[in-house]
CSV table of C-alpha atoms in Angstrom, one decimal:
chain,number,residue,atom,x,y,z
A,1,CYS,CA,-12.8,2.4,19.9
A,2,SER,CA,-11.4,1.7,23.3
A,3,SER,CA,-14.1,-0.9,24.2
A,4,ASP,CA,-13.4,-2.8,21.0
A,5,LEU,CA,-9.7,-2.8,21.5
A,6,GLN,CA,-9.9,-3.9,25.1
A,7,GLY,CA,-11.1,-7.3,23.8
A,8,ILE,CA,-7.7,-7.8,22.2
A,9,TRP,CA,-5.4,-7.3,25.1
A,10,ASN,CA,-7.5,-7.4,28.3
A,11,PRO,CA,-7.6,-11.3,28.5
A,12,LEU,CA,-3.8,-11.3,28.6
A,13,LEU,CA,-3.5,-8.4,31.0
A,14,SER,CA,-5.9,-10.1,33.4
A,15,ARG,CA,-3.4,-12.9,33.8
A,16,LEU,CA,-0.9,-10.4,35.3
A,17,ASN,CA,-2.8,-9.9,38.6
A,18,ALA,CA,-0.7,-10.2,41.7
A,19,GLN,CA,-2.2,-13.5,42.8
A,20,ASN,CA,-1.3,-15.4,39.6
A,21,LEU,CA,2.1,-13.9,38.7
A,22,GLN,CA,3.9,-17.1,39.9
A,23,ALA,CA,1.3,-19.6,38.8
A,24,VAL,CA,0.6,-18.5,35.2
A,25,SER,CA,2.9,-18.3,32.3
A,26,VAL,CA,1.9,-15.3,30.3
A,27,PRO,CA,2.5,-15.5,26.5
A,28,LYS,CA,4.3,-12.8,24.8
A,29,LEU,CA,1.9,-10.5,23.0
A,30,ALA,CA,2.3,-8.7,19.7
A,31,ILE,CA,-0.2,-6.3,18.1
A,32,ASN,CA,0.0,-6.2,14.3
A,33,TYR,CA,-1.3,-2.8,13.2
A,34,GLN,CA,-2.4,-2.7,9.6
A,35,ARG,CA,-3.5,0.5,7.8
A,36,VAL,CA,-4.7,1.6,4.4
A,37,SER,CA,-5.8,5.1,3.4
A,38,THR,CA,-8.9,4.3,1.4
A,39,ASN,CA,-11.5,1.5,0.8
A,40,LYS,CA,-10.2,1.2,-2.8
A,41,GLN,CA,-6.6,0.6,-1.6
A,42,GLY,CA,-7.8,-1.9,1.0
A,43,GLU,CA,-9.6,-4.0,-1.7
A,44,GLU,CA,-7.5,-3.7,-4.8
A,45,ASP,CA,-4.1,-2.1,-4.3
A,46,ARG,CA,-1.2,-4.5,-3.9
A,47,SER,CA,0.1,-2.4,-1.0
A,48,GLY,CA,-3.2,-2.9,0.9
A,49,PHE,CA,-4.1,-5.4,3.6
A,50,SER,CA,-3.1,-8.5,1.6
A,51,ARG,CA,0.6,-7.5,1.5
A,52,GLN,CA,0.5,-6.6,5.1
A,53,ASP,CA,-0.8,-10.1,5.9
A,54,GLU,CA,2.1,-11.6,4.0
A,55,ALA,CA,4.5,-9.5,6.0
A,56,LEU,CA,2.9,-10.6,9.2
A,57,ALA,CA,3.3,-14.2,8.2
A,58,ARG,CA,7.1,-13.6,7.9
A,59,TRP,CA,7.2,-11.9,11.3
A,60,LYS,CA,5.4,-14.9,12.9
A,61,ARG,CA,8.0,-17.3,11.5
A,62,GLU,CA,10.7,-15.1,13.0
A,63,HIS,CA,8.9,-14.9,16.4
A,64,PRO,CA,7.0,-18.1,17.0
A,65,ASP,CA,6.9,-17.5,20.8
A,66,TYR,CA,4.6,-14.5,20.4
A,67,GLU,CA,0.8,-14.5,20.4
A,68,VAL,CA,-0.3,-12.1,17.7
A,69,ARG,CA,-3.5,-10.1,17.4
A,70,VAL,CA,-4.4,-7.9,14.4
A,71,ILE,CA,-5.8,-4.4,14.3
A,72,LYS,CA,-7.0,-3.1,10.9
A,73,GLU,CA,-8.3,0.3,10.0
A,74,MET,CA,-8.8,2.6,7.0
A,75,ILE,CA,-7.3,6.0,7.9
A,76,SER,CA,-4.6,8.4,6.8
A,77,GLY,CA,-1.1,8.0,8.2
A,78,LYS,CA,-1.4,11.7,9.3
A,79,LYS,CA,-4.5,10.9,11.4
A,80,ASN,CA,-4.1,7.4,12.8
A,81,VAL,CA,-2.4,8.6,16.0
A,82,LYS,CA,-4.7,11.5,16.7
A,83,SER,CA,-8.0,9.9,15.9
A,84,GLY,CA,-7.5,6.3,15.0
A,85,LEU,CA,-7.1,2.9,16.6
A,86,LEU,CA,-3.4,3.3,16.9
A,87,GLY,CA,-3.7,6.4,19.0
A,88,GLN,CA,-6.3,4.8,21.2
A,89,PHE,CA,-4.0,1.8,21.7
A,90,LEU,CA,-1.1,4.1,22.8
A,91,LYS,CA,-3.4,5.9,25.3
A,92,ASP,CA,-4.4,2.6,26.8
A,93,ALA,CA,-0.8,1.5,27.0
A,94,GLN,CA,0.1,4.8,28.8
A,95,LYS,CA,-2.6,4.0,31.3
A,96,ALA,CA,-1.1,0.6,31.9
A,97,GLU,CA,-4.1,-1.1,30.3
A,98,VAL,CA,-1.9,-3.1,27.9
A,99,ALA,CA,0.2,-6.1,28.8
A,100,PRO,CA,3.8,-4.9,29.6
A,101,GLY,CA,6.3,-5.7,26.8
A,102,THR,CA,3.7,-5.9,24.1
A,103,VAL,CA,5.2,-5.4,20.6
A,104,LEU,CA,3.7,-3.3,17.9
A,105,VAL,CA,4.3,-4.9,14.5
A,106,PHE,CA,4.2,-2.9,11.2
A,107,GLU,CA,4.8,-4.0,7.6
A,108,THR,CA,6.8,-0.8,7.0
A,109,TRP,CA,7.4,2.5,8.7
A,110,SER,CA,4.8,4.2,6.4
A,111,ARG,CA,2.1,2.1,8.1
A,112,LEU,CA,3.0,3.7,11.4
A,113,SER,CA,3.2,7.3,10.3
A,114,ARG,CA,3.4,9.8,7.5
A,115,GLY,CA,4.2,12.7,9.9
A,116,ASP,CA,7.2,15.0,9.8
A,117,MET,CA,10.4,14.3,11.7
A,118,ALA,CA,9.4,15.9,15.0
A,119,ASP,CA,6.1,14.0,15.1
A,120,CYS,CA,7.8,10.7,14.2
A,121,MET,CA,10.5,11.0,16.9
A,122,GLN,CA,7.9,12.0,19.5
A,123,LEU,CA,5.7,9.0,18.5
A,124,MET,CA,8.6,6.6,18.9
A,125,LEU,CA,9.4,8.1,22.3
A,126,ASP,CA,5.7,7.6,23.3
A,127,ILE,CA,5.8,4.0,22.2
A,128,PHE,CA,9.0,3.2,24.2
A,129,ASN,CA,8.0,5.2,27.3
A,130,ALA,CA,4.7,3.3,27.3
A,131,GLY,CA,6.7,0.1,27.8
A,132,LEU,CA,6.0,-1.2,24.3
A,133,GLY,CA,8.3,-2.6,21.7
A,134,VAL,CA,8.1,-1.9,18.0
A,135,SER,CA,9.0,-4.1,15.0
A,136,PHE,CA,9.0,-3.4,11.2
A,137,CYS,CA,8.9,-6.4,8.9
A,138,ASP,CA,11.0,-4.7,6.2
A,139,TRP,CA,13.8,-4.1,8.8
A,140,GLY,CA,14.4,-7.8,9.4
A,141,CYS,CA,11.6,-8.2,12.0
A,142,GLN,CA,13.9,-7.0,14.8
A,143,ILE,CA,12.2,-5.8,18.0
A,144,LEU,CA,13.2,-2.4,19.2
A,145,ARG,CA,12.6,-1.1,22.7
A,146,SER,CA,14.6,2.0,22.8
A,147,PHE,CA,16.5,4.4,20.5
A,148,ASP,CA,19.9,2.9,21.6
A,149,GLU,CA,18.8,-0.7,21.2
A,150,THR,CA,21.3,-1.0,18.3
A,151,GLY,CA,23.9,1.5,17.0
A,152,GLY,CA,22.0,2.5,13.9
A,153,THR,CA,18.4,2.6,15.1
A,154,VAL,CA,18.1,6.3,15.3
A,155,PHE,CA,19.5,6.9,11.8
A,156,GLN,CA,17.3,4.1,10.5
A,157,ILE,CA,14.2,5.8,12.0
A,158,VAL,CA,15.3,9.3,10.7
A,159,GLY,CA,15.7,8.0,7.2
A,160,ALA,CA,12.4,6.1,7.2
A,161,ALA,CA,10.6,9.1,8.6
A,162,GLN,CA,12.0,11.4,5.9
A,163,ARG,CA,11.1,9.0,3.1
A,164,SER,CA,7.6,8.4,4.4
A,165,HIS,CA,6.8,12.1,4.9
A,166,GLY,CA,8.3,13.0,1.5
A,167,GLU,CA,6.1,10.4,-0.2
A,168,TRP,CA,3.1,11.9,1.6
A,169,LEU,CA,4.0,15.4,0.5
A,170,GLU,CA,4.5,14.3,-3.1
A,171,LYS,CA,1.1,12.5,-3.1
A,172,GLN,CA,-0.6,15.6,-1.7
A,173,ALA,CA,0.9,17.7,-4.4
A,174,ARG,CA,-0.3,15.3,-7.1
A,175,THR,CA,-3.8,15.3,-5.5
A,176,VAL,CA,-4.0,19.1,-5.4
A,177,GLY,CA,-2.7,19.3,-9.0
A,178,ALA,CA,-5.2,16.8,-10.2
A,179,ARG,CA,-8.0,18.6,-8.4
A,180,GLN,CA,-7.1,22.0,-9.9
A,181,TRP,CA,-6.8,20.5,-13.4
A,182,ARG,CA,-10.3,18.9,-13.0
A,183,ARG,CA,-11.7,22.2,-11.9
A,184,ASN,CA,-10.2,24.1,-14.8
A,185,GLU,CA,-11.4,21.5,-17.3
A,186,ILE,CA,-15.0,21.8,-16.0
A,187,ALA,CA,-15.0,25.6,-15.8
A,188,GLU,CA,-13.6,26.0,-19.3
A,189,ASN,CA,-15.9,23.5,-20.9
A,190,ALA,CA,-19.2,23.8,-19.1
A,191,SER,CA,-21.9,24.1,-21.9
A,192,GLY,CA,-25.3,24.0,-20.4
A,193,GLY,CA,-25.5,20.7,-18.5
A,194,GLN,CA,-26.2,18.2,-21.2
A,195,SER,CA,-22.9,16.4,-21.3
A,196,ALA,CA,-20.7,14.9,-18.5
A,197,ILE,CA,-17.6,15.4,-20.6
A,198,PHE,CA,-15.6,18.5,-20.0
A,199,GLY,CA,-12.6,18.7,-22.3
A,200,ASN,CA,-10.2,16.0,-21.3
A,201,TYR,CA,-12.2,15.2,-18.1
A,202,ARG,CA,-15.3,13.1,-17.9
A,203,PHE,CA,-17.4,12.1,-14.9
A,204,LYS,CA,-17.8,8.3,-14.5
A,205,PRO,CA,-21.1,6.3,-14.3
A,206,ARG,CA,-22.3,5.4,-10.8
A,207,SER,CA,-21.6,1.7,-11.6
A,208,GLU,CA,-17.9,2.6,-11.6
A,209,CYS,CA,-17.9,4.9,-8.5
A,210,PRO,CA,-21.1,4.2,-6.5
A,211,ASP,CA,-20.1,5.8,-3.2
A,212,LYS,CA,-18.9,9.3,-4.2
A,213,PRO,CA,-19.3,9.9,-8.0
A,214,GLY,CA,-18.7,13.6,-7.6
A,215,TYR,CA,-22.1,14.8,-8.9
A,216,PRO,CA,-25.7,15.1,-7.5
A,217,ARG,CA,-27.6,12.1,-6.4
A,218,TRP,CA,-30.3,12.7,-9.0
A,219,LEU,CA,-27.9,12.2,-11.9
A,220,ASP,CA,-26.0,9.3,-13.6
A,221,VAL,CA,-23.7,9.2,-16.7
A,222,ALA,CA,-24.7,7.3,-19.9
A,223,PRO,CA,-22.1,5.3,-21.8
A,224,ASN,CA,-21.9,8.1,-24.4
A,225,GLY,CA,-21.0,10.6,-21.7
A,226,ASP,CA,-24.4,12.4,-21.5
A,227,TRP,CA,-26.1,13.1,-18.1
A,228,VAL,CA,-28.9,10.8,-17.2
A,229,LEU,CA,-31.8,12.2,-15.1
A,230,LEU,CA,-32.9,9.8,-12.3
A,231,GLU,CA,-36.6,10.7,-12.3
A,232,GLU,CA,-37.6,9.3,-8.9
A,233,GLU,CA,-34.8,11.3,-7.2
A,234,ILE,CA,-35.7,14.4,-9.1
A,235,ALA,CA,-39.4,14.0,-8.1
A,236,TRP,CA,-38.8,14.1,-4.4
A,237,VAL,CA,-36.4,17.0,-4.6
A,238,GLN,CA,-38.9,19.1,-6.6
A,239,ARG,CA,-41.6,18.1,-4.1
A,240,ALA,CA,-39.4,19.2,-1.2
A,241,PHE,CA,-38.9,22.6,-2.9
A,242,LYS,CA,-42.6,23.1,-3.2
A,243,LEU,CA,-43.2,22.1,0.4
A,244,ALA,CA,-40.4,24.3,1.7
A,245,LEU,CA,-42.5,27.4,0.8
A,246,GLU,CA,-45.2,26.3,3.3
A,247,MET,CA,-43.5,24.2,6.1
A,248,GLY,CA,-40.2,23.6,7.9
A,249,THR,CA,-37.5,21.1,7.0
A,250,GLY,CA,-38.4,18.9,10.0
A,251,ARG,CA,-41.9,18.3,8.7
A,252,ILE,CA,-40.8,17.9,5.1
A,253,ALA,CA,-38.1,15.3,6.2
A,254,ARG,CA,-40.9,13.3,7.9
A,255,GLU,CA,-42.9,13.3,4.8
A,256,LEU,CA,-40.0,12.2,2.7
A,257,ARG,CA,-39.1,9.4,5.1
A,258,ALA,CA,-42.7,8.2,4.7
A,259,MET,CA,-42.0,8.1,0.9
A,260,GLY,CA,-38.9,5.9,1.5
A,261,VAL,CA,-36.3,8.6,0.7
A,262,THR,CA,-32.9,7.8,2.2
A,263,GLN,CA,-29.6,9.6,2.7
A,264,ALA,CA,-27.4,10.1,-0.3
A,265,GLU,CA,-24.6,7.6,0.7
A,266,SER,CA,-26.5,5.1,2.9
A,267,ASP,CA,-29.8,3.4,3.3
A,268,GLU,CA,-30.6,5.4,6.5
A,269,PRO,CA,-33.8,7.5,6.2
A,270,ILE,CA,-33.2,11.1,5.2
A,271,ASN,CA,-33.1,13.6,8.0
A,272,LYS,CA,-33.5,17.3,8.5
A,273,GLY,CA,-29.9,18.1,8.0
A,274,ASP,CA,-29.7,16.1,4.7
A,275,LEU,CA,-32.8,17.9,3.4
A,276,ALA,CA,-31.5,21.4,4.4
A,277,ALA,CA,-28.3,20.7,2.5
A,278,VAL,CA,-30.3,19.8,-0.7
A,279,LEU,CA,-32.6,22.8,-0.4
A,280,SER,CA,-29.6,25.2,-0.1
A,281,SER,CA,-27.4,23.5,-2.8
A,282,VAL,CA,-26.8,25.3,-6.1
A,283,THR,CA,-26.5,21.9,-7.8
A,284,VAL,CA,-30.3,22.0,-8.3
A,285,LEU,CA,-29.7,24.9,-10.6
A,286,GLY,CA,-27.1,23.0,-12.6
A,287,TRP,CA,-24.2,24.9,-10.9
A,288,ARG,CA,-21.1,23.3,-9.4
A,289,GLN,CA,-19.6,24.9,-6.3
A,290,ASN,CA,-15.9,23.9,-5.6
A,291,MET,CA,-15.2,23.2,-2.0
A,292,ASN,CA,-12.1,23.0,0.2
A,293,ASN,CA,-12.5,21.6,3.8
A,294,ASN,CA,-16.3,22.0,3.5
A,295,LYS,CA,-15.9,25.7,2.6
A,296,PRO,CA,-16.9,27.2,-0.8
A,297,VAL,CA,-14.0,28.2,-3.1
A,298,GLY,CA,-14.7,30.9,-5.6
A,299,ASP,CA,-18.0,31.4,-7.5
A,300,PRO,CA,-20.1,28.5,-8.7
A,301,VAL,CA,-19.5,27.2,-12.2
A,302,LYS,CA,-22.8,27.4,-14.1
A,303,GLY,CA,-24.1,25.0,-16.7
A,304,VAL,CA,-22.3,21.9,-15.4
A,305,TYR,CA,-25.4,19.8,-14.6
A,306,PRO,CA,-28.9,19.7,-15.9
A,307,ALA,CA,-31.1,22.2,-13.9
A,308,ILE,CA,-34.0,20.6,-12.0
A,309,ILE,CA,-35.1,23.8,-10.2
A,310,THR,CA,-35.6,27.3,-11.6
A,311,LEU,CA,-33.6,30.2,-10.2
A,312,LYS,CA,-36.9,31.9,-8.9
A,313,GLU,CA,-37.9,28.6,-7.2
A,314,PHE,CA,-34.5,28.4,-5.6
A,315,GLU,CA,-34.4,32.0,-4.4
A,316,ASP,CA,-38.0,31.8,-3.0
A,317,VAL,CA,-37.0,28.7,-0.9
A,318,GLN,CA,-33.9,30.5,0.4
A,319,ILE,CA,-36.1,33.3,1.6
A,320,ALA,CA,-38.5,30.8,3.2
A,321,LEU,CA,-35.6,29.0,4.9
A,322,ARG,CA,-34.3,32.2,6.4
């Protein structure tokens, strides 16, 4: 990330060398940080990048003397400082690798952070101590450079942080509730793997959710709600199970690559790790294993998908893998 971001502010920083301080007029620099949480939000939701672009246009009209660069990323407001471009920018600023006085511009506070009060106050301190200003378009586009810039700044920040974090908690609660409801509907209505409809919940066809449909790569959903078996996908999975009784996953993966088999969510050739995950997944039995943070939750639910491998074949391969 750092090398990509350097291209945004290094050209301006280079003008500040000691030999040119008197000769060169350095423009004021603003970095507009735009964030959305998901690809869907970035493309469709009204609160995505398009609305942030409109807010930036207003900010430019208020501050025509600033040269503005834009940083965009798709990441959670709970992670953008720790592992995103915003965090990398702050690290560079703290190392004096960003032009002094640069202003960070946000559409709203929620684009900056969804953290709790302690995290938010520390983040603002980090921004100010790094010699940066900050400006929120929905706060009248004013530029803040310290907590005591104006009489009400601290209270404004506290209120915004509370609202933003509260919205995040509410969204998390809705997500957890929806996930548990979906799991209950599937568990209570699993009937042998012929239908993708489970009570009031139904899986969507791949055409509506091509990236992560929530079911194995060898399945699709018909308009009437039945599972559709993708024969070419099933063929290589079944072949891999046969080969696993005689050879290791590395060699099998090489054979599958020669057949043109790719990874589940990209066009990259399948690798040893991808293959091992398929060979050890109970989805081939038609079972669904609920997960939380990549860890199994409870026992698998049987009869959710059509089985493409018998239980004996699966158990034999697990022994072979061990």
